[in-house]
Short mmCIF file of C-alpha atoms in Angstrom, two decimals:
data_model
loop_
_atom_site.label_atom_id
_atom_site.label_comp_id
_atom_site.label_asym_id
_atom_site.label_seq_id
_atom_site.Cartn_x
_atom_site.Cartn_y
_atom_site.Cartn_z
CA UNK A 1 83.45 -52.25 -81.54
CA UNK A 2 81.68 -53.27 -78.34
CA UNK A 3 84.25 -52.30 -76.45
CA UNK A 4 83.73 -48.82 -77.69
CA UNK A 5 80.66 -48.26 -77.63
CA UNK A 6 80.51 -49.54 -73.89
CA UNK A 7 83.66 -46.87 -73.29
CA UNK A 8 80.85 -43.85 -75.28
CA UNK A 9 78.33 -45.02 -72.91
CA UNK A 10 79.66 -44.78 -69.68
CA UNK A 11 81.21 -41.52 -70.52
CA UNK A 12 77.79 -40.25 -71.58
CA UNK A 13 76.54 -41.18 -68.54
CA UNK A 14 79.52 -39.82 -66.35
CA UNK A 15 79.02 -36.57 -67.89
CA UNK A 16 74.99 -36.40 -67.18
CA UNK A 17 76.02 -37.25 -63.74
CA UNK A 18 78.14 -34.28 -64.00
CA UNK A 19 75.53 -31.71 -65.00
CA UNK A 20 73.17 -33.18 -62.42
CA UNK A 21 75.70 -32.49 -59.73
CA UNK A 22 76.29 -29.11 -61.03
CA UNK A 23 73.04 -28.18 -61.62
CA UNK A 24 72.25 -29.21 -58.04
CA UNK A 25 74.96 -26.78 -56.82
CA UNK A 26 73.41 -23.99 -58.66
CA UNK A 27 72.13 -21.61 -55.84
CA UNK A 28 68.36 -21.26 -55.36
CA UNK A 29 66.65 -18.06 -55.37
CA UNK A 30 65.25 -17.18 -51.38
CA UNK A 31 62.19 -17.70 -51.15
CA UNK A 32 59.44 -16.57 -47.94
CA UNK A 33 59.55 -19.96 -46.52
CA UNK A 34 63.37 -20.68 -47.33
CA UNK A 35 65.07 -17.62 -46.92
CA UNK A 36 68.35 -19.00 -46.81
CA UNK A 37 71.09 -18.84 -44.02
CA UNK A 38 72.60 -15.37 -45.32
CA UNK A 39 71.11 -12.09 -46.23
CA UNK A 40 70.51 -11.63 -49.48
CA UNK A 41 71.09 -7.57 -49.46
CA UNK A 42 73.85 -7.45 -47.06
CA UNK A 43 75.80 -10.73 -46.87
CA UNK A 44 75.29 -10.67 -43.15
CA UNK A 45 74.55 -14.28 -41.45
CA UNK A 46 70.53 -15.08 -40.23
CA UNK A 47 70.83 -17.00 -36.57
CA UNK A 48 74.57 -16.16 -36.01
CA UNK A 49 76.04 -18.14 -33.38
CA UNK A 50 77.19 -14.85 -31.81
CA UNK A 51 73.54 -14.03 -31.24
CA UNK A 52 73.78 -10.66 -32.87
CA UNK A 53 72.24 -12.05 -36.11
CA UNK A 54 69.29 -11.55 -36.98
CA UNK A 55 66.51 -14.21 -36.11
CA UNK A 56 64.80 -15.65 -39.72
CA UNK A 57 63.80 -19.47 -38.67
CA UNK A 58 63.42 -21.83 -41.41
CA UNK A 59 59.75 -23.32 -40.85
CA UNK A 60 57.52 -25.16 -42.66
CA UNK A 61 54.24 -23.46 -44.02
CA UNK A 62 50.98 -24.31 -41.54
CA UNK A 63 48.39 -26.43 -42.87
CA UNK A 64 44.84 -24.38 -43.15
CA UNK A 65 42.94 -23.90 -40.18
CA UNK A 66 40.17 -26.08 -39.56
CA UNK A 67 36.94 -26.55 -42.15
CA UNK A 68 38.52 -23.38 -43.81
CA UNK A 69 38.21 -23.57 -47.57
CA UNK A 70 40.66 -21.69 -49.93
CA UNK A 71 39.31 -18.82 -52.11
CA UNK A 72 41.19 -18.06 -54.99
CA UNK A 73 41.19 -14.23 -55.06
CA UNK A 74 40.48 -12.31 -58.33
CA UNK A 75 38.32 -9.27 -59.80
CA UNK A 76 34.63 -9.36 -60.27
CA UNK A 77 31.81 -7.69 -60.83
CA UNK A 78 30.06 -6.57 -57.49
CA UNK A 79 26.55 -5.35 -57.12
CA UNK A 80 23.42 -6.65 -57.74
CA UNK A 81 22.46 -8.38 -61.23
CA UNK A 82 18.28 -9.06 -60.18
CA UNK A 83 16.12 -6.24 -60.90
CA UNK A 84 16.02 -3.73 -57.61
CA UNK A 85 12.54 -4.55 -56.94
CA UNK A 86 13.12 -2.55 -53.13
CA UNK A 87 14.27 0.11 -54.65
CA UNK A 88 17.09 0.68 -52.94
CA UNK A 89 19.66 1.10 -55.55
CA UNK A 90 22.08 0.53 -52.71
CA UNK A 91 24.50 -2.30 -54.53
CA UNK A 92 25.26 -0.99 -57.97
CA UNK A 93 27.60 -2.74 -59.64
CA UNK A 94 31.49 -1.78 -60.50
CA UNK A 95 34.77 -4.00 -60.79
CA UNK A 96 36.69 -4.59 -57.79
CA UNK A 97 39.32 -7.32 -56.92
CA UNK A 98 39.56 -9.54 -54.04
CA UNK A 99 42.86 -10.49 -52.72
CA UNK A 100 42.97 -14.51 -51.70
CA UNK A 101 41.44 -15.37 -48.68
CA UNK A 102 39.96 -18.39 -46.71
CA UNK A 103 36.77 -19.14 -45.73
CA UNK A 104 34.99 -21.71 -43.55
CA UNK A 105 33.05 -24.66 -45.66
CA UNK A 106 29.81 -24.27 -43.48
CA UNK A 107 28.21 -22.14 -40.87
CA UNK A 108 28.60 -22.21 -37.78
CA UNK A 109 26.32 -24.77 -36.35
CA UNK A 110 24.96 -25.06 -32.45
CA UNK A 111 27.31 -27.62 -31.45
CA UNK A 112 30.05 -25.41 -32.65
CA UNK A 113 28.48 -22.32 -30.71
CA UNK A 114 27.87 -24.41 -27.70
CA UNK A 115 31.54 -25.37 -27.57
CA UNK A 116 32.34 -21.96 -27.39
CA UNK A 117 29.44 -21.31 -24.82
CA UNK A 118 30.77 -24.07 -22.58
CA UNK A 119 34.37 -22.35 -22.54
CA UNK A 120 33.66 -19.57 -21.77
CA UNK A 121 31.52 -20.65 -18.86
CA UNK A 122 33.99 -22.17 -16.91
CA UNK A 123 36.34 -19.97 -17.43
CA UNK A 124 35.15 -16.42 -17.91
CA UNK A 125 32.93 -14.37 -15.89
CA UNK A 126 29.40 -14.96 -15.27
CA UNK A 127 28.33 -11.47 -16.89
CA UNK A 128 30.60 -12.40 -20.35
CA UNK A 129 28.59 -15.87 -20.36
CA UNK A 130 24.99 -14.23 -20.62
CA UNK A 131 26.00 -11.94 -23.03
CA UNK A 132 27.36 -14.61 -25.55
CA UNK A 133 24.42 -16.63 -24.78
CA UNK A 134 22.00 -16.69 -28.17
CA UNK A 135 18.45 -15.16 -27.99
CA UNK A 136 16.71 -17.98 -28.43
CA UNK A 137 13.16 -15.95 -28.34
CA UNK A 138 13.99 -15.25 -31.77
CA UNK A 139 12.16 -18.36 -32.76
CA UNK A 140 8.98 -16.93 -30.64
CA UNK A 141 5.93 -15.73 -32.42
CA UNK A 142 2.83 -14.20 -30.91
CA UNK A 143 1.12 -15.68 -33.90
CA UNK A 144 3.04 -18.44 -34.69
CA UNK A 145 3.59 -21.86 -32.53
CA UNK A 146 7.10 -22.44 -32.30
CA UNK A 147 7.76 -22.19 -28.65
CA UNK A 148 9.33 -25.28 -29.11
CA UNK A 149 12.04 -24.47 -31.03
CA UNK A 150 12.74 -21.71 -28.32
CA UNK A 151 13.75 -24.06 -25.59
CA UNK A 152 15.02 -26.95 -28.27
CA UNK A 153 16.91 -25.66 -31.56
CA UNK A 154 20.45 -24.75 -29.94
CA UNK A 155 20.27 -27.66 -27.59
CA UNK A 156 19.11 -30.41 -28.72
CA UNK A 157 21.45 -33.32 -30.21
CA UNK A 158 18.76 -33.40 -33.03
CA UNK A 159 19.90 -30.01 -34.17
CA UNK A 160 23.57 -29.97 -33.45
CA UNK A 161 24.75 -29.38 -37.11
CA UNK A 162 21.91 -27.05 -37.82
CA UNK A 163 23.07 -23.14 -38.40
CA UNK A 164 23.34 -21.26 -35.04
CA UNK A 165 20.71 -18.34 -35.14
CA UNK A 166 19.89 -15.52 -32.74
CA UNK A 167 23.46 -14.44 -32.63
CA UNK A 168 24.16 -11.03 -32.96
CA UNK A 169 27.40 -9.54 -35.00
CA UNK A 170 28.67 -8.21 -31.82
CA UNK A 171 28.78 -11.98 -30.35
CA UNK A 172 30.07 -13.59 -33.72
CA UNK A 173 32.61 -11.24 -33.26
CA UNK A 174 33.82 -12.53 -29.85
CA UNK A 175 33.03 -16.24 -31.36
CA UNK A 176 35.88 -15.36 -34.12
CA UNK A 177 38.01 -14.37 -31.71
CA UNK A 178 37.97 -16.84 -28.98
CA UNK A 179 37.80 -19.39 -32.14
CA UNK A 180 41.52 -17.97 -32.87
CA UNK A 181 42.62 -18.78 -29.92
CA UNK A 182 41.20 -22.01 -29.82
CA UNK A 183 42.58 -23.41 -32.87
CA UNK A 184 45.96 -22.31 -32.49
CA UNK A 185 46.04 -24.01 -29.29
CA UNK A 186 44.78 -27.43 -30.58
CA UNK A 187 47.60 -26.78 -33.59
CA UNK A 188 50.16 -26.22 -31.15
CA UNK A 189 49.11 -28.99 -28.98
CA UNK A 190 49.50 -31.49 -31.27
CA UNK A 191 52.51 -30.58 -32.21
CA UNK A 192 52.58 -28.60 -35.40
CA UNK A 193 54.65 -25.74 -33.69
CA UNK A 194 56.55 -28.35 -31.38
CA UNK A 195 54.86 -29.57 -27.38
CA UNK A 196 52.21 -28.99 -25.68
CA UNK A 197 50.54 -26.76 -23.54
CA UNK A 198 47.86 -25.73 -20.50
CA UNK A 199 44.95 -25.98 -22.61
CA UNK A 200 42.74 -24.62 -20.08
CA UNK A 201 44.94 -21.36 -19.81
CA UNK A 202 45.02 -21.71 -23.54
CA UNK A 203 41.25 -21.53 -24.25
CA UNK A 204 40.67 -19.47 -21.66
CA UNK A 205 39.03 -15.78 -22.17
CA UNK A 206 40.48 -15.46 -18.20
CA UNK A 207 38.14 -13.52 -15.84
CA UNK A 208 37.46 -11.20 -17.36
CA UNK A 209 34.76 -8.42 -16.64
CA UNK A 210 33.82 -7.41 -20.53
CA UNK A 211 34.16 -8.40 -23.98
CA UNK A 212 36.52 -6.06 -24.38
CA UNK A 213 38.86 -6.91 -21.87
CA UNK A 214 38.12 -10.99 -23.32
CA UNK A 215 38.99 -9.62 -26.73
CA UNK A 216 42.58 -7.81 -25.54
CA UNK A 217 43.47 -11.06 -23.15
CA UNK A 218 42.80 -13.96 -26.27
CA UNK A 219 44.24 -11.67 -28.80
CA UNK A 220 47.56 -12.13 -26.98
CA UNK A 221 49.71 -15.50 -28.84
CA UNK A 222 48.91 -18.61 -26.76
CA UNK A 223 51.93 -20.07 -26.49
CA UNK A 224 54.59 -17.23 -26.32
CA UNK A 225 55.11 -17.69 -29.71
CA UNK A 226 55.42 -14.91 -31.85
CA UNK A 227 53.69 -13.41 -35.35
CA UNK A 228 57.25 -13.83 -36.80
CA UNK A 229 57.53 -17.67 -35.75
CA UNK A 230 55.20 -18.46 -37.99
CA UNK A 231 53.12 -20.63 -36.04
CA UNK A 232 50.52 -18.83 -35.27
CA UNK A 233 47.62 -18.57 -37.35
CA UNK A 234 46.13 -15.52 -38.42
CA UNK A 235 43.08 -14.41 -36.50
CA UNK A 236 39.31 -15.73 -37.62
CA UNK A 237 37.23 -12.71 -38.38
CA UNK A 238 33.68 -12.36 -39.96
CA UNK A 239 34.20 -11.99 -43.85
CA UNK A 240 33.89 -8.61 -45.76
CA UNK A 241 30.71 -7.90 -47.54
CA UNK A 242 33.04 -7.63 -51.03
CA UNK A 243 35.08 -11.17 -49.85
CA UNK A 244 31.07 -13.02 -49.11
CA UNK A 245 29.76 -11.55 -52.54
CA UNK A 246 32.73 -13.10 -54.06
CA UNK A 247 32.52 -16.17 -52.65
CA UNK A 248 29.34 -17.05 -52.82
CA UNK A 249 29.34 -16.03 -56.54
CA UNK A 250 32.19 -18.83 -57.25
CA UNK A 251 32.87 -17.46 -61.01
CA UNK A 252 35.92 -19.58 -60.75
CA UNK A 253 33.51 -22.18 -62.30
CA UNK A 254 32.52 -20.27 -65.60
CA UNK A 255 35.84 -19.55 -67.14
CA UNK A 256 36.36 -21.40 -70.28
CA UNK A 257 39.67 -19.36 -72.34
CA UNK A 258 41.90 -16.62 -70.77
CA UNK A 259 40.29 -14.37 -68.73
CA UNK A 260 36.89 -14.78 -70.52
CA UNK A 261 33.76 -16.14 -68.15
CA UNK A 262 30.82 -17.75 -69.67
CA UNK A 263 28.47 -15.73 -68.30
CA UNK A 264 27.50 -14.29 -65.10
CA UNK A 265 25.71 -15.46 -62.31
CA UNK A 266 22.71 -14.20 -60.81
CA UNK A 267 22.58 -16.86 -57.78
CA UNK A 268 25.63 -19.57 -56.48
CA UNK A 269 25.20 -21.94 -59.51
CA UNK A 270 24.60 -21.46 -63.19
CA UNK A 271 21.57 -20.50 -64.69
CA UNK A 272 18.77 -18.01 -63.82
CA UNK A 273 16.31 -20.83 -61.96
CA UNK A 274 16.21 -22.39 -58.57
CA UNK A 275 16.06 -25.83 -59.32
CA UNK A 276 18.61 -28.81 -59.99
CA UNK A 277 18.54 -28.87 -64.08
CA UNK A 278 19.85 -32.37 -64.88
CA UNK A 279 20.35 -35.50 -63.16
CA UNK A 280 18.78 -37.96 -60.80
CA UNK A 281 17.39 -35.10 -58.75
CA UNK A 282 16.37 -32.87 -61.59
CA UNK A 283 14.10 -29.93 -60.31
CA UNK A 284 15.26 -30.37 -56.55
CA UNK A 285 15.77 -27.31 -54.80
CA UNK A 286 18.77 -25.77 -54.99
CA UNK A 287 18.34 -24.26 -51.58
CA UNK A 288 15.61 -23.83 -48.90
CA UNK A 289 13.64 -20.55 -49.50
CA UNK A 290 10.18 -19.41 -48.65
CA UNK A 291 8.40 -20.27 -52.35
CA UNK A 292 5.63 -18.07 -51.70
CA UNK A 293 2.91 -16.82 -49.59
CA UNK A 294 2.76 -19.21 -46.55
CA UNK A 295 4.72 -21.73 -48.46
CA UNK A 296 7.80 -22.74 -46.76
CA UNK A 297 9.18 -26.31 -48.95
CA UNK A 298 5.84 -27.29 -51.10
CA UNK A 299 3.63 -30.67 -50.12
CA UNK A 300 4.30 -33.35 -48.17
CA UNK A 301 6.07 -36.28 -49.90
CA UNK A 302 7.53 -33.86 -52.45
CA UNK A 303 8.68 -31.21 -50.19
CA UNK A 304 11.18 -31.26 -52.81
CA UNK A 305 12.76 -27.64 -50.63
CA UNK A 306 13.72 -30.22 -48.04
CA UNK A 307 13.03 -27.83 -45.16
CA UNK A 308 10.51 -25.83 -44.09
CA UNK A 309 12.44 -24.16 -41.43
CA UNK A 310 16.15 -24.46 -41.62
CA UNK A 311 18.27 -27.52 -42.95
CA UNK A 312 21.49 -29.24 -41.90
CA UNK A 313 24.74 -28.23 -43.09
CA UNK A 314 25.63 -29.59 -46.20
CA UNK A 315 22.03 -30.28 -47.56
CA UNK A 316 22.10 -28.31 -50.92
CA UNK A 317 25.22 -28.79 -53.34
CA UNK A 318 28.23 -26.87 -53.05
CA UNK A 319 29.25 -23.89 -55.23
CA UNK A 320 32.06 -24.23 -57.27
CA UNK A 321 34.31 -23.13 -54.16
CA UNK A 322 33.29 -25.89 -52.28
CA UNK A 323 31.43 -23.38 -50.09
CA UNK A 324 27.73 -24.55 -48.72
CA UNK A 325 24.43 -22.12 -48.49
CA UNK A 326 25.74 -19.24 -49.55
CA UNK A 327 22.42 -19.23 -50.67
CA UNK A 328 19.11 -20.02 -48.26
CA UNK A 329 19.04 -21.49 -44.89
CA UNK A 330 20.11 -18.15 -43.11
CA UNK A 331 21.60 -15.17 -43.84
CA UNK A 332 25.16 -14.32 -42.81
CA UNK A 333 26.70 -11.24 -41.26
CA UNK A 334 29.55 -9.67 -42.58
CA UNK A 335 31.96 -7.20 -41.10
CA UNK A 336 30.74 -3.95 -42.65
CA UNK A 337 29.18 -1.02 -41.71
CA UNK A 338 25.53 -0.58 -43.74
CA UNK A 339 25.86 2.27 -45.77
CA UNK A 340 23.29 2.84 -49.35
CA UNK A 341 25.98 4.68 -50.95
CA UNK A 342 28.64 1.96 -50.39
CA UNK A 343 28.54 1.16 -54.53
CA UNK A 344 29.81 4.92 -55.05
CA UNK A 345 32.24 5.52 -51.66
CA UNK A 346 34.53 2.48 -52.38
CA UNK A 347 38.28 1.45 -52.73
CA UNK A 348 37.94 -0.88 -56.20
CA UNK A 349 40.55 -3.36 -54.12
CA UNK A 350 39.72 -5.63 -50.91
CA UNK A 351 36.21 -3.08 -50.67
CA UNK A 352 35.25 -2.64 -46.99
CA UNK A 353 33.23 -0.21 -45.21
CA UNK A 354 34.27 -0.18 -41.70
CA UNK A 355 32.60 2.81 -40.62
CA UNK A 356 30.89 6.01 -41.83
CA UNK A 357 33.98 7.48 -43.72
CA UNK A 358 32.81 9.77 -46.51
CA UNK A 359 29.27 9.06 -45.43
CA UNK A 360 29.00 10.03 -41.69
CA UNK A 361 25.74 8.90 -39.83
CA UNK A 362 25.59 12.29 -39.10
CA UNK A 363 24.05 12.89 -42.71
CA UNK A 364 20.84 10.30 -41.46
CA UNK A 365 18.14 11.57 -39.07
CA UNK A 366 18.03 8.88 -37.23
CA UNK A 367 17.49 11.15 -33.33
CA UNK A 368 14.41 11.78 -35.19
CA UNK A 369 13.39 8.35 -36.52
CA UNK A 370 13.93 9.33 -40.14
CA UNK A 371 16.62 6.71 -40.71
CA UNK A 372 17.74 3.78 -39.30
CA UNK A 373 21.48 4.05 -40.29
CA UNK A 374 23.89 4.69 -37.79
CA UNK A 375 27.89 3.37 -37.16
CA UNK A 376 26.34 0.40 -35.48
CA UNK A 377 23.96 -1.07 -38.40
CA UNK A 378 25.65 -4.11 -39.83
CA UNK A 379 25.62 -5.83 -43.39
CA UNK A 380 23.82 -9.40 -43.93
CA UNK A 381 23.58 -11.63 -46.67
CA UNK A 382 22.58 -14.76 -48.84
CA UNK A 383 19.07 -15.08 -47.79
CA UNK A 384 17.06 -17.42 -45.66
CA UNK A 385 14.63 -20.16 -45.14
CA UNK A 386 12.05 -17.03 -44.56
CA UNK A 387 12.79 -15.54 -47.13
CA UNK A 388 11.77 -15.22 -50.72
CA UNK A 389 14.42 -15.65 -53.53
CA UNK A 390 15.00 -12.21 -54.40
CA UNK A 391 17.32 -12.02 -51.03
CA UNK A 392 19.56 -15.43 -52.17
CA UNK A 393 21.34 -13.62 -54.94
CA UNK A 394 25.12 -12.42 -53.46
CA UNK A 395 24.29 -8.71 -54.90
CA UNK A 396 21.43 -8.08 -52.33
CA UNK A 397 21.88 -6.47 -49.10
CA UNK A 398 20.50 -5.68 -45.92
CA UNK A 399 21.21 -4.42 -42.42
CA UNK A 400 20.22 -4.87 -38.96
CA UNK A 401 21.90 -3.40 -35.48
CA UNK A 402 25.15 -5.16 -34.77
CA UNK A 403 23.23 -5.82 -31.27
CA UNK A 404 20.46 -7.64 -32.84
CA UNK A 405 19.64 -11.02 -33.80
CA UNK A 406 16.90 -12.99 -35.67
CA UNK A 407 16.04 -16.51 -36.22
CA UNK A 408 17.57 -16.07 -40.05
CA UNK A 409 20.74 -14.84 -39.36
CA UNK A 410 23.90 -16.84 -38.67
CA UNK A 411 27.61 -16.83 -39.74
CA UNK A 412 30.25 -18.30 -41.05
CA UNK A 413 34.41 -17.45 -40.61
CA UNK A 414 37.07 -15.95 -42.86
CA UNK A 415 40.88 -15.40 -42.51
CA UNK A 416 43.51 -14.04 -44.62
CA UNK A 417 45.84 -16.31 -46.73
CA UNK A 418 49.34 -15.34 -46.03
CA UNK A 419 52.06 -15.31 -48.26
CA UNK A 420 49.56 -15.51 -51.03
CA UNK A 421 49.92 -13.07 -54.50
CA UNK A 422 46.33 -13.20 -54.20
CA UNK A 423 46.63 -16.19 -57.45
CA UNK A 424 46.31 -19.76 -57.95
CA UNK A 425 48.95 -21.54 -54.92
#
């Protein structure tokens, strides 16, 4: 009886190990990062040894660049849900949907500017230099003392992870793209597409007379490697003013069945007030705003704000993207063009205005002074230490020459997710 039973078992087992092996044999569907070593439509061999094959390298997917955060794409509701005390009407809201998309964790800080600062000055020319250098008059005020801030904010070790200000888009623009070039240096460097390199030549915008010339001469692959090698990142670019409104909403937190949300959000977090509702800091600041008439953070000892003028990175919570101050501390320029009728002129997926399409600046007087909206007006958003709390909610918009800077304006990264459906990965 034994006997047979021991007979039943080990052909049980001999035919599991069967199925395993067959169902290991079974052939697996290509997929973007395993295409296989044949075609798919035409039987023809990838890499033939002939060389006449076509090249499709296996490779293994990059990791995300660095303090990038990933942003689950989705559709929302964008526009502005506080009551349009300015009267501007200029962010009604409709559905659109965002295709996935990363984004960096912070702003970008001084020490983070001055890296790119010091770069650039040994390696570009002299006239590039100055004009990526930050207006640090911005701080100055003929009624106001805070001359010292002029000469000490973007240097100073004290302030090295404070936002960099007094950057205009046009320079965050060159910052994104020298930071492209940058980091896929480092990541080939250390080996995630194989060696190393010249890392001066690598970080190098070259001599170059203009930003434009910088722009064509680091948007070139620093290390010969190709788009289709897959190991090069795609490049860092100032967000979209639809990707930053969705981002800085975070809805992904108020789901609770299907595709129903709990409720809406008027500012990053839950709830329509500005203060921490539970907890050991209950009634903290949720960011740093200006309160009220000439008051900046409330009274010493329970300055519960935390900052009267700007604030470290990472002082207020997170929203539920793990993104922090999209709300307060400064206000963050996005890639588009400022237009008031950008609610009704708008493609309902990946919105961006990129210039005065359907809405020429021709149609604003601004030769006469009438208007101030031209091709080279750019978006900015989430509010500032300045600033009263109207301007923290994502809907709210403003605008300000792409040339121009101010001591509540910084910026923060984006970059497209490849090989993303634009759902969960």
């Amino acid at each position: 009886m034994n006997y047979m039973r021991n007979v039943g078992i080990r052909s049980l087992a001999l035919i599991v190990m069967v199925l395993v092996v067959a169902s290991s044999c079974k052939k697996k569907d290509p997929t973007s990062l395993k295409p296989g070593k044949t075609s798919s439509k035409t039987g023809l061999d990838y890499n033939g040894e002939d060389g006449e094959g076509f090249v499709v390298k296996q490779y293994k997917a990059l990791p995300a660049g660095p303090d990038l955060v990933f942003i689950e794409g989705g559709r929302f509701t964008m526009g502005s849900l506080e009551e349009d005390v300015m009267g501007t009407r200029d962010n009604l809201e409709r559905t659109v949907s965002i295709q996935s998309f990363y984004m960096d964790e912070t702003e970008v800080a001084n020490v983070h500017y001055l890296e790119y600062l010091n770069f650039i000055q040994r390696d570009s020319s002299e006239e590039f230099y100055r004009r990526a250098l930050p207006d640090t008059t911005v701080w100055y005020n003929d009624l106001s003392f805070n001359d010292s801030y002029v000469t000490m904010y973007l240097r100073h070790p004290g302030f090295r992870l404070y936002p960099a200000v007094g950057v205009s888009w046009a320079q965050a623009t060159d910052y994104c793209t020298w930071r492209s070039n940058a980091v896929n240096q480092s990541m080939f460097a250390k080996g995630t597409a194989g060696g190393a390199t010249n890392k001066k030549k690598m970080l190098s915008f070259g001599k170059k007379k203009d930003a434009a010339q910088a722009e064509v001469a680091s948007a070139s692959a620093p290390t010969n490697l190709s788009v289709e090698s897959g190991y090069v990142l795609p490049p860092y670019r100032l967000p979209t003013e639809a990707e930053w409104e969705y981002a800085a909403k975070g809805m992904i937190g108020t789901q609770y069945a299907d595709e129903n949300q709990a409720n809406s959000r008027i500012y990053p977090w839950d709830g329509s007030t500005l203060r921490q509702p539970r907890g050991k800091k209950q009634g903290n600041m949720l960011a740093n705003f200006k309160r009220g008439k000439g008051d900046y953070a409330g009274i010493a000892g329970r300055a519960n704000d935390g900052a009267i003028m700007t604030q470290e990175l990472r002082g207020y919570p997170a929203n539920d993207y793990g993104l922090y101050d999209m709300a307060g501390n400064v206000n963050e320029w996005v890639q588009d063009v400022y237009r008031p009728l950008s609610y009704m002129d708008f493609n309902d997926l990946n919105s961006f205005r990129r210039d005065g399409y359907q809405d020429e600046a021709k149609n604003y007087d601004s030769k006469n002074n009438n208007s101030l909206i031209t091709n080279e007006v750019r978006v900015y958003k989430g509010g500032s230490w300045a600033d009263v709390a109207y301007w923290m909610s994502p809907g709210t918009r403003r605008f300000m020459e792409q040339d121009s800077s101010s001591a509540m304006v910084g910026f923060r990264c984006a970059m497209i997710a490849t090989g993303s459906s634009g759902m969960a990965r």
